[in-house]
Amino acid sequence: TLNCLESFRQQYEQGVHVFEVDLRMTRDLQVVLRHDWRAGWQTGISETSVPTLDEFRARPLLGKYTPLTFRDLLLLMEEYPDICIVTDTKFTDAETVTVQFEAMLEDARSLGLSYLFDRIVVQVYSQLMFRVVDSIGEFPHYVYTLYAEGFNRTEQAFADIMTFCTESGVMGVTMWDYWWKAEFAPIARESGVEVYVHTVNDVQKAAELLVSGVSGVYTDSIVPE
């Protein structure tokens, strides 16, 4: 939840190699790892007091955990070559999306680490957002998450989404766990598009979903073992 250095290392040591990270922009339009700007996590930071990059970095999370910037994340990816990242960038409007992703690209270029985007899966929340991000370039992998737009759970609607993904080169779809139906599995298999569900923290439920045809689960706490 905190997107902090300590939680990354703890999960990595327990065998997690794919991480979804929450990405926000600071007041000076730099990208950092934080789910939202709620008060109480960092001194003086709240929805009405968004920090600059320097302010964000200087204030420990809950008084003791290390906050991470997108640059820090890239350096971790360089240090740990066996991890992959899924982005959760929160916004869908074209202007904000463009500013955010161009800032991410600039961080990578300035560090000489642009090649790391080959291990980053960009999560998009609409077909329009996909077109905006894809027009910026340099992002080879996408997953289309459905919670922002909604989904009526019919087999035809699911098939239409699969068609969009195959035609656009989107590798996977993500949905709420309770939206998944076993009837979707043969449609997904035929399309070759992976399907993921979120957020699942019960081991038995995760196992049942995997057996029913989903490719993987988003989780806060389950580790591979």
Coordinates of C-alpha atoms in Angstrom, one line a residue:
T1 CA 0.0 0.0 0.0
L2 CA 2.8 2.4 0.9
N3 CA 4.9 1.7 -2.2
C4 CA 8.0 2.1 0.0
L5 CA 11.5 0.6 -0.4
E6 CA 11.1 -1.6 2.6
S7 CA 7.9 -3.3 1.3
F8 CA 9.6 -3.9 -2.0
R9 CA 12.5 -5.6 -0.4
Q10 CA 10.3 -7.7 1.9
Q11 CA 8.1 -8.9 -0.9
Y12 CA 11.1 -9.6 -3.2
E13 CA 12.7 -11.7 -0.5
Q14 CA 9.5 -13.8 -0.4
G15 CA 9.6 -14.5 -4.1
V16 CA 7.5 -11.7 -5.7
H17 CA 9.0 -10.6 -9.0
V18 CA 6.1 -8.6 -10.5
F19 CA 5.0 -5.4 -8.7
E20 CA 2.2 -3.0 -9.4
V21 CA 3.2 0.5 -8.4
D22 CA 1.0 3.5 -7.8
L23 CA 2.3 6.6 -9.5
R24 CA 1.4 10.3 -8.7
M25 CA 2.8 13.6 -9.7
T26 CA 4.3 16.1 -7.3
R27 CA 3.5 19.8 -7.4
D28 CA 6.5 20.3 -9.7
L29 CA 5.3 17.6 -12.0
Q30 CA 7.7 14.8 -11.1
V31 CA 6.5 11.2 -10.9
V32 CA 6.7 9.4 -7.5
L33 CA 5.3 6.2 -6.0
R34 CA 2.3 7.0 -3.9
H35 CA -1.3 5.7 -4.1
D36 CA -2.9 9.1 -3.2
W37 CA -2.1 12.2 -1.2
R38 CA -4.1 11.3 1.9
A39 CA -3.0 13.0 5.1
G40 CA -1.3 11.1 7.9
W41 CA 1.3 9.2 5.8
Q42 CA 3.9 12.0 5.5
T43 CA 4.2 15.1 7.6
G44 CA 2.6 18.1 6.1
I45 CA 1.4 16.3 3.0
S46 CA -2.2 15.9 2.0
E47 CA -4.7 16.3 -0.8
T48 CA -4.6 20.1 -0.2
S49 CA -0.9 20.2 0.3
V50 CA 0.7 18.3 -2.5
P51 CA 4.5 18.2 -2.1
T52 CA 7.4 19.1 -4.4
L53 CA 9.7 16.3 -5.3
D54 CA 12.2 17.4 -2.7
E55 CA 9.5 17.6 0.0
F56 CA 8.3 14.1 -0.9
R57 CA 11.7 12.6 -0.7
A58 CA 12.6 14.3 2.6
R59 CA 9.6 13.0 4.6
P60 CA 9.5 9.3 5.6
L61 CA 6.2 7.4 5.2
L62 CA 4.6 6.9 8.6
G63 CA 7.7 8.4 10.1
K64 CA 10.0 5.5 9.2
Y65 CA 9.6 4.1 5.7
T66 CA 11.5 5.2 2.6
P67 CA 9.4 6.9 -0.1
L68 CA 10.3 6.2 -3.7
T69 CA 10.4 8.3 -6.8
F70 CA 10.1 7.0 -10.4
R71 CA 13.8 7.5 -10.8
D72 CA 14.4 5.4 -7.6
L73 CA 12.1 2.7 -9.2
L74 CA 14.2 2.6 -12.3
L75 CA 17.4 2.2 -10.3
L76 CA 15.8 -0.7 -8.4
M77 CA 14.9 -2.3 -11.7
E78 CA 18.6 -1.9 -12.7
E79 CA 19.7 -3.4 -9.4
Y80 CA 17.1 -6.3 -9.6
P81 CA 17.1 -7.5 -13.3
D82 CA 14.6 -10.2 -12.6
I83 CA 11.6 -7.9 -11.6
C84 CA 8.9 -6.4 -13.8
I85 CA 6.6 -3.5 -13.0
V86 CA 2.9 -2.8 -13.8
T87 CA 2.0 0.9 -13.6
D88 CA -1.0 2.3 -11.9
T89 CA -1.0 6.0 -12.9
K90 CA -4.6 6.9 -11.8
F91 CA -5.5 9.5 -14.4
T92 CA -7.2 9.1 -17.8
D93 CA -7.5 12.6 -19.3
A94 CA -5.2 13.1 -22.3
E95 CA -3.4 16.2 -20.9
T96 CA -2.5 14.7 -17.6
V97 CA -1.5 11.3 -19.1
T98 CA 0.8 13.0 -21.6
V99 CA 2.5 15.1 -18.9
Q100 CA 2.9 12.1 -16.6
F101 CA 4.3 9.7 -19.2
E102 CA 6.6 12.2 -20.7
A103 CA 8.0 12.9 -17.3
M104 CA 8.6 9.1 -16.8
L105 CA 10.4 9.0 -20.2
E106 CA 12.6 11.9 -19.3
D107 CA 13.6 10.3 -16.0
A108 CA 14.6 7.1 -17.9
R109 CA 16.5 9.1 -20.5
S110 CA 18.4 11.2 -18.0
L111 CA 19.6 8.0 -16.2
G112 CA 20.4 6.2 -19.5
L113 CA 17.8 3.5 -18.5
S114 CA 15.2 3.8 -21.3
Y115 CA 15.7 0.1 -22.1
L116 CA 14.0 -0.8 -18.8
F117 CA 10.6 0.0 -20.3
D118 CA 10.8 -3.4 -21.8
R119 CA 10.1 -4.7 -18.3
I120 CA 7.3 -2.2 -17.6
V121 CA 3.7 -3.0 -18.4
V122 CA 1.6 0.2 -18.7
Q123 CA -1.8 -0.2 -17.3
V124 CA -4.4 1.7 -19.3
Y125 CA -7.9 2.5 -18.2
S126 CA -9.6 3.2 -21.5
Q127 CA -9.1 2.7 -25.2
L128 CA -8.5 6.4 -25.5
M129 CA -5.8 6.3 -22.9
F130 CA -4.1 3.5 -24.7
R131 CA -4.1 5.6 -27.9
V132 CA -2.6 8.6 -26.1
V133 CA 0.1 6.7 -24.3
D134 CA 1.0 4.6 -27.4
S135 CA 1.3 7.8 -29.5
I136 CA 4.0 9.0 -27.1
G137 CA 6.0 5.9 -27.9
E138 CA 8.6 3.7 -26.3
F139 CA 6.1 1.6 -24.2
P140 CA 6.0 -1.9 -25.7
H141 CA 3.7 -3.6 -23.2
Y142 CA 0.1 -2.8 -22.1
V143 CA -2.6 -4.3 -19.9
Y144 CA -6.1 -2.9 -20.1
T145 CA -7.9 -2.6 -16.8
L146 CA -11.6 -2.3 -16.8
Y147 CA -12.6 -0.8 -13.5
A148 CA -12.7 2.8 -14.6
E149 CA -14.9 2.3 -17.6
G150 CA -17.1 -0.5 -16.2
F151 CA -18.0 -3.8 -17.9
N152 CA -21.4 -5.4 -18.3
R153 CA -20.0 -8.9 -17.9
T154 CA -21.7 -10.4 -21.0
E155 CA -19.7 -12.8 -23.2
Q156 CA -20.2 -10.4 -26.2
A157 CA -18.7 -7.5 -24.3
F158 CA -15.8 -9.6 -23.2
A159 CA -15.2 -10.8 -26.7
D160 CA -15.3 -7.2 -28.0
I161 CA -12.6 -6.3 -25.4
M162 CA -10.5 -9.3 -26.5
T163 CA -10.8 -8.1 -30.1
F164 CA -9.6 -4.6 -29.2
C165 CA -6.6 -6.1 -27.4
T166 CA -5.5 -8.4 -30.2
E167 CA -5.9 -5.7 -32.8
S168 CA -4.0 -3.2 -30.6
G169 CA -1.2 -5.5 -29.3
V170 CA -2.4 -5.2 -25.7
M171 CA -1.1 -8.2 -23.8
G172 CA -3.8 -8.6 -21.1
V173 CA -7.0 -7.4 -19.5
T174 CA -7.6 -6.8 -15.7
M175 CA -10.9 -6.8 -14.0
W176 CA -12.4 -7.1 -10.5
D177 CA -12.3 -10.7 -9.3
Y178 CA -16.1 -10.8 -9.0
W179 CA -16.5 -9.8 -12.6
W180 CA -14.7 -12.9 -13.9
K181 CA -16.8 -15.8 -15.2
A182 CA -15.5 -19.2 -16.2
E183 CA -17.4 -18.8 -19.5
F184 CA -14.9 -16.1 -20.4
A185 CA -12.0 -18.6 -20.4
P186 CA -12.4 -20.1 -23.8
I187 CA -12.9 -16.7 -25.4
A188 CA -9.6 -15.5 -23.7
R189 CA -7.8 -18.7 -24.8
E190 CA -8.9 -18.2 -28.4
S191 CA -7.8 -14.6 -28.4
G192 CA -4.4 -15.3 -26.8
V193 CA -5.0 -12.4 -24.4
E194 CA -4.2 -12.9 -20.7
V195 CA -6.8 -12.1 -18.0
Y196 CA -5.9 -10.9 -14.5
V197 CA -8.1 -10.1 -11.6
H198 CA -7.8 -7.9 -8.5
T199 CA -7.6 -7.6 -5.6
V200 CA -7.3 -11.2 -4.1
N201 CA -5.8 -11.8 -0.7
D202 CA -7.3 -15.2 0.1
V203 CA -5.1 -18.1 -1.0
Q204 CA -8.0 -20.5 -1.6
K205 CA -9.9 -17.9 -3.7
A206 CA -6.8 -17.2 -5.7
A207 CA -6.3 -20.9 -6.4
E208 CA -10.0 -21.3 -7.5
L209 CA -9.6 -18.3 -9.9
L210 CA -6.5 -19.7 -11.4
V211 CA -8.2 -23.1 -12.0
S212 CA -11.2 -21.3 -13.6
G213 CA -9.0 -19.8 -16.3
V214 CA -7.5 -16.5 -15.1
S215 CA -3.8 -16.0 -15.8
G216 CA -2.9 -14.4 -12.5
V217 CA -4.1 -12.3 -9.5
Y218 CA -3.2 -8.9 -8.1
T219 CA -2.7 -9.2 -4.4
D220 CA -1.6 -7.2 -1.4
S221 CA -0.3 -10.1 0.6
I222 CA -0.1 -13.5 -1.1
V223 CA 3.4 -14.7 -2.0
P224 CA 4.4 -17.4 -4.4
E225 CA 5.0 -20.1 -1.8

